Amino acid sequence: MVHLTICLPTRNRQAYCIKTIEALAQNSGDDFEVIVADNSDDPAPLADYFAQSLNDRRFRLMAPGGAVLPMVDNWERAVSHANGRWISVIGDDDYIDPRITGVIRRYEVLHRNVDAISWECMSYQWPDNRPVPTLASIPVSNGTQLHSMQTLGDRLYRWSERRRSPSVGVGIYHGAIRRSLMERIKEAYGGRYFEHPNVDWENTCKVTAQARLIVHSERPFSVLGACAASNSAANLSSAAMKLRVKTFEHESRDCISLNQPSFPFLLSAESASLCLSIAATTAWFCNSYGIDLTGFGENYAHAAMEECKYSPTRENYDAKVASFAHGFAQWEGGKWARLFAPAPFSPPKTVNQLTGLTDDRLQIREADIGATTPAEFYRFGEHAIMPVEALVSGAKVFAP
């Protein structure tokens, strides 16, 4: 029986995708499957790899169609072909430990209504994506939490934490969603699993609205990788950001627009940020489906100021401030404009070179590790965290 389907959407990053497939294939479990949804311009690299190098019934390849699909449609077709009782999506430059199926089974026994499971993630920059010194991150806790749905809603929809990004790590991306919940989402929202081009955060909105019980593992089970060709790589390079935004806008031109009249903050190559793209997605969802937004305006003004605070350059700071100021002036008749008063630009004072433990996360200078893929980094990180077997068995302590 397939307990977990791992969906692997990919586009024009075949070399990274193959590395991820190879790493997943090393796992001996037979209760998971991997669907590779190839949306590349050239189908040959992955097709040849499946035909000549991969002989594993747990893996299925979905070939590209006649035209490039928007990312949201590629995710849609991958999930629609899943056979698993639970479904997860990761990027083609990421990694997930298939042994998470053991933890899912344990949570199903302990919490019978659970239909969404989240976990902490390690983070890792591929060697080709280190234009500045970078730190890899390993969460080292191992507890289990039951999420408060009210708290998640306040953080996600109304930005109650007033941070540049809501701390709501739930959803199908680097999480596991029960198939029955995905079917409820499809029925409730337009007959599709996914609608919005910012597909991971859109799903987070829908899972938060529809889940009966979300269980969270503090122990990491996947790695958020960032290669030079990834969207997240743009956070380290303004040139990469401009290219990613241009490509994203072109390939999503027939989808729901990120720029909505009800939330007039324009996403441009110069001012793009995770803060803005997440807010545009959550605002679209709440306005489309009648979610209470009380407090959002004031809270988002504070989040926008924090986003400006972390600008790497004066040019980037000026672009963000101008974009946010224009948006607040237009939004709800300028009701929240007076609250947006960012502090003057201050150049970053730290460089990512220090290794140490902060807030239950071990930060390690990546240049010193030697890991060349997210899977290798995950195996390295496992030396510092609770073994999977101990977590599945319910052990309270373990001997390193």
C-alpha atoms as one frame of an Amber mdcrd trajectory, in Angstrom:
protein
   0.000   0.000   0.000   1.261   3.484  -0.851   1.115   5.482   2.358   2.831
   8.628   1.062   3.077  10.141  -2.395   5.987  12.542  -2.823   5.323  14.921
  -5.715   8.361  16.393  -7.405   7.418  19.147  -9.882  10.385  20.268 -11.963
  11.204  22.672 -14.775  14.560  22.991 -16.578  16.573  21.857 -13.555  17.069
  18.277 -14.624  20.525  17.804 -13.087  19.297  18.815  -9.630  16.134  16.768
 -10.017  18.115  13.649 -10.877  20.258  14.109  -7.780  17.086  14.325  -5.690
  15.628  11.217  -7.344  18.846   9.299  -6.722  18.795  10.266  -3.054  15.154
   9.223  -2.619  15.796   5.921  -4.415  18.431   4.992  -1.813  15.670   4.543
   0.768  14.565   0.937   1.192  10.933   1.568   2.161   8.155   0.283  -0.069
   5.308   2.376   1.363   5.991   5.543  -0.630   5.959   6.601  -4.272   7.503
   9.529  -6.119   5.796  11.338  -8.981   8.149  13.469 -11.078   6.076  16.041
 -12.982   8.460  17.264 -15.679   7.550  20.669 -17.107  10.870  21.249 -18.859
  11.467  22.570 -22.355  13.530  19.473 -23.167  11.964  16.167 -22.041  14.977
  14.062 -22.998  17.198  14.296 -19.872  14.614  12.933 -17.430  13.069  10.553
 -19.946  16.497   9.063 -20.715  17.336   8.840 -17.028  14.130   6.925 -16.259
  14.615   4.638 -19.252  18.318   3.910 -18.844  19.308   4.444 -15.203  16.266
   4.138 -12.944  14.586   0.774 -12.536  12.362   1.432  -9.552   8.604   0.839
  -9.530   8.182   3.464  -6.781   8.970   6.248  -9.258   6.740   7.576 -12.040
   7.550  10.215 -14.639   4.961  12.588 -16.053   6.344  13.941 -19.325   5.981
  17.566 -20.406   2.869  18.458 -22.389   2.652  20.312 -25.655   3.169  23.687
 -23.958   4.797  24.915 -20.762   2.413  24.711 -17.825   2.165  27.391 -15.161
   3.607  26.036 -11.924   0.141  25.853 -10.376  -1.039  23.537 -13.179   2.031
  21.330 -12.922   1.359  20.883  -9.204  -2.297  20.179 -10.017  -1.527  17.318
 -12.383   1.053  15.804 -10.046  -1.322  15.649  -7.075  -4.180  14.396  -9.271
  -2.124  11.267 -10.072  -1.114  10.509  -6.478  -2.029   7.088  -5.080  -0.899
   7.712  -1.518  -3.080   8.036   1.561  -0.980  11.144   2.294   0.594  13.576
  -0.171   3.642  15.840   0.017   5.284  18.206  -2.471   8.946  19.227  -2.483
  11.111  21.175  -4.896  13.438  19.478  -7.347  16.435  20.856  -5.431  15.128
  19.748  -2.007  15.090  16.497  -0.060  12.547  14.639   2.080  13.155  11.597
   4.264  10.645   8.896   3.151  10.856   7.419   6.654   8.417  10.161   7.622
   5.785   7.507   6.837   6.575   5.885  10.191   5.947   9.159  12.005   2.719
   9.709  10.057   1.471   6.288  11.154   2.332   7.056  14.774   0.480  10.368
  14.648  -2.536   8.651  13.069  -2.700   6.326  16.073  -2.175   9.048  18.678
  -4.386  11.684  17.026  -7.210  10.023  15.103  -8.515  13.221  13.488  -5.164
  14.378  12.131  -5.358  15.309   8.470  -2.304  17.583   8.151   1.219  17.041
   9.443   3.998  19.599   9.443   7.604  19.437  10.528  10.651  21.638  10.840
  12.992  21.853   7.854  16.727  22.018   7.498  17.982  24.655   5.065  20.879
  24.289   2.650  22.433  26.266  -0.213  23.806  24.183  -3.056  27.520  24.881
  -3.715  26.648  26.884  -6.854  24.468  29.271  -4.832  26.878  30.844  -2.370
  27.759  34.312  -3.684  28.240  35.350  -0.056  29.124  33.276   3.022  26.080
  31.163   3.855  24.872  29.204   6.863  23.032  25.906   6.769  20.445  25.383
   9.477  19.479  22.286  11.501  16.548  22.379  13.968  17.555  20.242  16.962
  14.322  19.863  18.952  12.210  16.700  18.750   8.893  17.427  20.436   5.377
  17.244  19.004   2.826  20.060  19.030  -0.874  20.253  18.253  -1.497  23.468
  16.361  -4.170  25.877  17.541  -6.277  26.621  14.481  -7.238  30.033  15.863
  -3.591  30.977  16.385  -2.632  29.796  12.901  -5.452  31.814  11.388  -4.435
  34.944  13.263  -0.807  34.560  12.157  -1.556  33.736   8.526  -4.622  35.745
   7.570  -4.265  38.710   9.919  -0.447  38.753  10.346  -0.783  38.989  14.130
   2.958  38.466  14.703   3.745  41.587  12.627   6.750  39.814  11.126   7.931
  39.918   7.537   6.767  36.336   7.101   4.075  34.505   9.126   5.414  31.546
  11.118   2.856  29.133   9.712   4.735  26.150   8.342   1.721  24.024   7.410
   0.659  22.809   4.003   1.485  20.268   1.339   4.863  21.858   0.544   7.337
  20.218   2.925   4.407  18.828   4.860   2.011  15.897   4.502  -1.692  16.316
   3.808  -4.186  13.497   4.008  -5.773  12.802   0.636  -9.267  13.283   2.119
  -8.345  16.850   3.111  -7.064  17.606  -0.391 -10.372  16.362  -1.774 -12.284
  18.625   0.622 -10.144  21.534  -0.532 -10.881  20.707  -4.168 -14.600  20.612
  -3.465 -14.599  23.847  -1.454 -12.433  25.966  -3.751 -13.305  25.973  -7.427
 -12.964  22.269  -8.219  -9.157  22.366  -8.141  -6.505  21.481  -5.613  -4.588
  24.666  -6.448  -5.698  28.002  -7.900  -3.143  30.721  -7.190   0.329  31.016
  -8.790   1.915  31.364  -5.341   0.899  27.769  -4.936   2.589  26.781  -1.674
   1.210  29.687   0.366  -2.200  29.334  -1.268  -2.305  25.736  -0.055  -1.229
  26.860   3.414  -4.242  29.207   3.457  -6.595  26.412   2.455  -5.168  23.797
   4.814  -5.413  26.261   7.696  -9.066  26.898   6.810 -10.102  23.289   6.237
  -7.954  20.998   8.413  -9.515  19.282  11.400  -6.254  18.736  13.263  -2.677
  19.707  12.385   0.164  17.928  14.190   3.663  19.404  14.083   6.974  17.601
  14.594   9.839  19.753  15.832  12.211  17.150  14.422  13.130  18.017  10.785
  12.286  15.543   8.019  13.192  17.512   4.918  15.673  20.014   3.544  14.791
  23.262   1.812  17.495  23.383  -0.833  18.396  26.415  -2.905  20.386  25.951
  -6.087  21.570  28.782  -8.320  18.540  28.305 -10.582  15.975  28.321  -7.753
  13.490  31.050  -6.895  14.905  31.297  -3.382  18.349  31.999  -4.842  17.006
  35.418  -5.740  17.228  36.356  -2.065  21.003  36.396  -2.458  21.149  38.286
  -5.769  19.177  41.260  -7.087  19.939  40.204 -10.671  18.549  36.744  -9.969
  15.464  38.288  -8.359  14.707  40.360 -11.471  15.071  37.305 -13.710  12.883
  35.101 -11.472  10.113  37.701 -11.268  10.141  38.216 -15.048  10.007  34.470
 -15.699   7.325  33.912 -13.063   5.111  36.670 -14.468   5.472  35.318 -18.027
   4.689  31.713 -17.138   1.774  32.730 -14.868   0.217  35.214 -17.279  -2.955
  33.130 -17.708  -3.368  32.499 -13.966  -4.884  34.561 -11.179  -2.940  37.819
 -11.060  -0.679  38.536  -8.107  -1.739  42.172  -8.433  -5.296  42.509  -7.119
  -7.312  45.770  -6.877  -8.322  44.896  -3.308  -4.626  44.736  -2.304  -2.844
  47.339  -4.482   0.761  46.462  -3.696   2.499  45.853  -7.001   5.083  43.086
  -7.266   7.994  44.393  -9.328  11.471  43.060  -9.979  13.006  45.907  -7.975
  10.788  45.685  -4.895   9.872  41.985  -4.841  10.051  40.280  -1.480   8.666
  37.200   0.237   6.733  39.528   2.538   4.884  41.107  -0.377   4.202  37.906
  -2.307   2.861  36.093   0.780   0.596  39.013   1.704  -0.720  39.254  -1.849
  -1.631  35.561  -1.653  -3.234  35.614   1.788  -5.172  38.796   0.938  -6.442
  37.196  -2.303  -7.597  34.118  -0.412  -9.293  36.037   2.395 -11.039  38.451
   0.028 -12.104  35.641  -2.298 -13.503  33.373   0.394 -14.770  35.742   3.082
 -12.109  35.272   5.761 -12.128  37.826   8.591  -9.289  40.334   8.081  -9.717
  42.354  11.277  -6.309  43.718  12.281  -4.571  42.859   9.024  -4.005  46.456
   7.899  -2.245  47.623  11.038  -0.301  44.399  11.456   0.880  44.386   7.857
   2.194  47.950   8.164   4.536  46.708  10.897   5.499  43.642   8.841   6.322
  45.864   5.856   8.564  48.029   8.027  10.414  44.942   9.202  10.860  43.822
   5.592  12.441  47.181   4.732  14.717  46.890   7.753  16.354  43.793   6.302
  17.150  45.307   2.897  20.704  44.335   1.848  21.435  47.563  -0.076  20.265
  51.179  -0.135  18.908  50.676  -3.650  16.831  47.710  -2.538  15.645  49.630
   0.546  14.503  52.622  -1.520  12.632  50.383  -3.967  10.838  48.507  -1.195
   9.906  51.675   0.702   8.556  53.311  -2.454   6.540  50.210  -3.348   5.053
  49.808   0.106   4.318  53.539   0.427   2.469  53.536  -2.894   0.490  50.454
  -1.862  -0.500  51.844   1.532  -1.554  55.135  -0.074  -3.919  53.242  -2.406
  -5.130  50.541  -0.029  -8.540  51.215   1.505  -8.277  54.926   0.815  -4.918
  55.258   2.576  -6.377  54.081   5.883  -3.131  52.460   7.015  -0.618  54.755
   5.288   0.265  56.737   8.426   1.347  53.527  10.178   4.001  52.750   7.580
   7.013  54.690   8.863  10.142  52.591   8.201  13.374  53.363  10.012  16.189
  54.925   7.946  18.340  52.507   5.964  21.086  50.823   7.927  23.618  48.610
   6.102  23.748  44.992   7.278  26.289  44.603  10.057  26.718  40.841  10.145
  28.174  38.296   7.754  27.055  34.671   7.815  30.282  33.162   9.079  29.567
  32.246  12.701  28.593  28.710  13.670  26.505  28.086  16.757  23.187  27.241
  18.379  20.422  29.851  18.369  16.743  29.346  19.145  17.031  25.553  18.946
  18.693  25.739  15.548  22.265  24.771  14.808  23.783  27.199  12.285  26.764
  25.813  10.378  29.001  27.527   7.847  28.310  25.646   4.645  31.790  26.029
   3.205  33.098  23.802   6.028  30.607  20.941   5.758  31.547  19.189   2.536
  27.974  18.154   1.682  27.260  18.659  -2.019  23.499  17.943  -2.059  20.566
  18.432   0.344  20.440  14.664   0.936  24.093  14.596   1.979  23.457  17.546
   4.281  20.427  15.779   5.793  22.568  12.742   6.614  25.128  15.069   8.158
  22.434  16.817  10.191  21.000  13.559  11.503  24.034  13.227  13.767  22.701
  16.131  15.819  19.017  15.190  16.111  16.703  12.444  17.390  16.940   9.263
  15.292  13.821   8.488  13.292  13.466   5.088  14.925  13.418   6.613  18.406
  10.745   9.108  17.416   8.561   6.442  15.799   8.855   4.167  18.838   8.035
   7.007  21.237  11.388   6.884  23.019  11.919   9.804  25.391  15.702   9.760
  25.353  18.358   8.343  23.081  22.095   7.693  23.269  24.084   9.578  20.630
